[in-house]
Coordinates of C-alpha atoms in Angstrom, one line a residue:
M22 CA 41.2 51.4 1.2
E23 CA 41.4 50.8 -2.5
L24 CA 38.4 50.4 -4.7
L25 CA 37.7 50.3 -8.4
I26 CA 34.9 52.1 -10.3
H27 CA 34.6 51.0 -13.9
R28 CA 32.0 51.0 -16.7
L29 CA 31.0 47.4 -17.1
L30 CA 27.8 47.8 -19.3
E31 CA 27.0 50.3 -21.9
K32 CA 23.9 52.4 -21.0
D33 CA 21.7 50.6 -23.5
E34 CA 22.7 47.3 -22.1
A35 CA 21.9 48.5 -18.6
E36 CA 18.6 49.8 -19.7
K37 CA 17.7 46.4 -21.3
L38 CA 18.7 44.6 -18.1
E39 CA 16.7 46.9 -16.0
A40 CA 13.7 46.4 -18.3
E41 CA 14.1 42.7 -18.0
L42 CA 14.1 42.9 -14.2
T43 CA 11.0 45.0 -14.0
K44 CA 9.1 43.0 -16.7
N45 CA 6.2 41.1 -15.1
N46 CA 7.6 42.2 -11.7
G47 CA 9.6 39.1 -11.3
S48 CA 9.9 36.9 -8.2
W49 CA 10.9 39.4 -5.6
E50 CA 11.2 38.4 -1.9
D51 CA 12.3 40.0 1.4
G52 CA 16.0 40.7 1.4
K53 CA 16.3 39.5 5.0
K54 CA 16.0 36.0 3.7
S55 CA 19.7 36.0 2.6
A56 CA 21.0 38.1 5.5
G57 CA 22.8 36.8 8.6
S58 CA 21.2 37.3 12.1
Y59 CA 22.8 40.7 12.7
A60 CA 22.5 42.1 9.1
A61 CA 18.8 41.1 9.0
K62 CA 18.1 43.7 11.7
V63 CA 19.3 46.5 9.5
K64 CA 18.4 45.2 6.0
N65 CA 15.2 46.5 4.3
N66 CA 15.1 45.7 0.6
L67 CA 13.8 43.2 -1.9
Q68 CA 15.7 40.6 -3.9
L69 CA 15.0 38.6 -7.0
D70 CA 14.7 34.9 -6.1
Q71 CA 18.1 33.6 -6.8
E72 CA 16.8 30.3 -7.9
S73 CA 14.5 31.8 -10.6
T74 CA 15.4 31.4 -14.2
K75 CA 15.6 35.1 -14.8
S76 CA 18.1 35.5 -11.9
R77 CA 20.3 32.7 -13.1
Y78 CA 20.6 33.8 -16.7
L79 CA 21.1 37.4 -15.9
S80 CA 23.7 36.6 -13.3
E81 CA 25.6 34.5 -15.9
E82 CA 25.4 37.5 -18.3
I83 CA 27.0 39.8 -15.8
I84 CA 29.7 37.3 -14.8
N85 CA 30.6 37.0 -18.5
H86 CA 31.0 40.7 -18.7
I87 CA 33.2 40.8 -15.6
E88 CA 35.4 37.9 -16.9
N89 CA 36.0 39.8 -20.1
E90 CA 37.2 43.1 -18.4
P91 CA 41.1 43.1 -18.2
L92 CA 41.1 46.0 -15.6
I93 CA 38.8 44.1 -13.2
K94 CA 40.7 40.8 -13.7
S95 CA 44.0 42.7 -12.9
F96 CA 42.5 44.5 -9.9
A97 CA 40.6 41.6 -8.3
L98 CA 42.5 38.5 -9.5
P99 CA 39.2 36.6 -9.4
R100 CA 39.3 33.0 -8.6
K101 CA 35.5 32.7 -8.3
M102 CA 32.6 35.1 -8.6
H103 CA 29.6 34.0 -6.6
G104 CA 26.5 34.9 -4.7
L105 CA 25.1 37.3 -7.4
R106 CA 21.7 38.7 -6.6
F107 CA 19.5 41.5 -7.9
S108 CA 18.4 44.0 -5.3
K109 CA 15.4 46.4 -5.5
T110 CA 15.2 49.2 -3.0
I111 CA 12.0 51.4 -3.0
A112 CA 11.0 54.5 -1.2
G113 CA 11.5 54.0 2.6
Q114 CA 13.9 51.2 2.3
G115 CA 17.6 51.0 2.8
Y116 CA 20.4 48.9 4.4
G117 CA 22.1 49.9 7.6
N118 CA 25.8 49.5 8.5
H119 CA 27.1 45.9 8.2
V120 CA 30.0 43.9 7.0
D121 CA 29.6 41.0 4.5
N122 CA 30.0 37.5 5.9
T123 CA 33.6 36.2 5.3
Y124 CA 32.5 32.7 4.3
M125 CA 29.2 32.2 2.4
S126 CA 27.7 29.0 1.1
S127 CA 28.9 30.1 -2.3
G128 CA 32.5 31.0 -1.4
R129 CA 34.8 33.3 0.5
S130 CA 34.2 37.0 0.1
D131 CA 37.4 38.9 -0.5
L132 CA 35.8 41.7 -2.6
S133 CA 32.3 42.9 -2.9
F134 CA 30.7 44.6 -5.8
T135 CA 27.7 46.6 -6.7
L136 CA 26.6 47.1 -10.4
F137 CA 24.2 50.0 -10.7
L138 CA 21.3 49.4 -13.1
S139 CA 19.0 52.4 -12.6
N140 CA 19.5 55.9 -13.9
P141 CA 20.7 57.8 -10.9
K142 CA 18.3 60.7 -11.7
S143 CA 15.3 58.3 -11.4
Y144 CA 15.6 57.8 -7.7
K145 CA 16.7 59.9 -4.7
G146 CA 18.9 58.5 -1.9
G147 CA 20.2 55.0 -2.2
E148 CA 23.9 55.9 -2.1
L149 CA 26.3 53.1 -1.2
C150 CA 28.3 54.3 1.7
I151 CA 31.7 52.7 2.4
H152 CA 33.0 53.7 5.8
S153 CA 36.6 53.9 7.1
L154 CA 38.5 55.6 9.8
Q155 CA 39.0 58.6 7.6
G156 CA 35.3 59.0 7.0
S157 CA 32.6 57.7 4.7
Q158 CA 32.6 57.7 0.8
Q159 CA 29.2 57.9 -0.8
I160 CA 28.8 56.2 -4.2
K161 CA 25.9 56.6 -6.6
L162 CA 27.0 55.6 -10.1
D163 CA 25.6 55.8 -13.6
A164 CA 23.6 52.8 -14.9
G165 CA 26.1 50.2 -16.1
E166 CA 29.0 51.2 -13.8
I167 CA 30.4 48.9 -11.2
V168 CA 32.3 49.5 -8.0
I169 CA 34.4 46.8 -6.4
Y170 CA 35.7 47.2 -2.8
P171 CA 37.1 45.1 0.0
S172 CA 34.5 42.9 1.7
T173 CA 36.2 43.8 5.0
S174 CA 34.6 47.3 4.7
L175 CA 31.8 48.5 6.9
H176 CA 29.2 49.7 4.5
S177 CA 25.5 50.7 4.1
V178 CA 22.9 51.9 1.6
E179 CA 21.2 55.2 2.3
K180 CA 17.4 55.1 2.6
V181 CA 15.7 55.7 -0.8
T182 CA 13.3 58.6 -0.5
S183 CA 11.7 58.3 -4.0
G184 CA 11.8 56.1 -7.1
T185 CA 13.4 52.6 -7.3
R186 CA 17.1 51.6 -7.0
L187 CA 18.0 48.5 -8.9
V188 CA 21.5 47.0 -8.6
C189 CA 23.2 43.6 -8.9
V190 CA 25.5 42.7 -6.0
G191 CA 28.0 39.9 -5.6
W192 CA 31.3 38.7 -4.3
I193 CA 34.7 37.8 -5.5
Q194 CA 36.9 35.1 -4.0
S195 CA 40.4 36.2 -5.1
Y196 CA 43.5 34.2 -5.7
I197 CA 45.0 36.7 -3.1
S198 CA 43.0 37.1 0.0
S199 CA 45.0 40.0 1.4
D200 CA 43.9 43.5 0.3
E201 CA 47.4 44.9 0.8
E202 CA 49.1 42.2 -1.2
R203 CA 46.5 42.4 -4.0
N204 CA 46.9 46.1 -4.3
L205 CA 50.7 45.8 -4.5
L206 CA 50.4 43.3 -7.3
F207 CA 47.9 45.5 -9.1
G208 CA 50.2 48.5 -9.0
L209 CA 53.2 46.5 -10.1
E210 CA 51.4 45.0 -13.1
A211 CA 49.8 48.4 -14.0
G212 CA 53.3 50.0 -13.9
A213 CA 54.8 47.3 -16.1
K214 CA 52.1 47.4 -18.6
G215 CA 52.5 51.2 -18.8
L216 CA 56.2 50.9 -19.5
L217 CA 55.5 48.2 -22.1
A218 CA 53.0 50.5 -23.9
K219 CA 55.4 53.5 -23.7
Y220 CA 58.8 51.9 -24.5
G221 CA 58.1 48.4 -25.8
Q222 CA 59.5 45.1 -24.6
S223 CA 62.9 45.0 -22.8
D224 CA 65.0 42.7 -20.8
E225 CA 64.3 44.9 -17.7
L226 CA 60.5 44.6 -18.3
N227 CA 60.9 40.8 -18.6
L228 CA 62.4 40.8 -15.1
I229 CA 59.5 42.9 -13.7
F230 CA 56.9 40.6 -15.3
Q231 CA 58.9 37.6 -14.0
T232 CA 58.8 39.0 -10.5
Y233 CA 55.1 39.8 -10.7
N234 CA 54.2 36.2 -11.7
N235 CA 56.5 34.6 -9.1
L236 CA 55.0 36.9 -6.4
L237 CA 51.5 35.8 -7.6
R238 CA 52.5 32.2 -7.3
R239 CA 54.0 32.8 -3.7
L240 CA 51.1 34.9 -2.4
G241 CA 48.2 33.0 -4.1
D242 CA 46.1 30.3 -2.6

């Protein structure tokens, strides 16, 4: 399983966003409202009303940051970012094992992401756990860092034992639905860009970039 961890926001930007979310407490509602029938049984958190003005403009701000990150664009090949929501998990809350719905009202989920907004020292627990046949990977990032991983993954959020965990979660519909094909393209482009930076342009590199773009045309939807 391939995932990407990357700093999306500077710490001061993340702090401002966190302060905006906690100001006047906002329109928080039961997270079960957006969960499917199975996930609702294991979901215990709060979410900012997606239709609220605050949620809408903060979501647009985060989408703009993602769209301007070349590494994320190369890794995810995003066609559409959708379903963004702000999640608050307080002491005693968490989210059990689940898989994100393949088709949502907002789009197809090929990749899921979690943008951490709280200082990790301000709360205990709350790790994002991504499970695979090889075991589980626990992820708890610094404020402003994002993790992007396949939506096919079984995952959970550990129970928060103290403090408050604030994150933004969302989904990416990629031009390439297959994780394996997307990872191959990412490796090919990364290698080509590395050679370009080290040796400069060449006829051989032109062929590699040509192959990359033609594969993208062939594999994309």
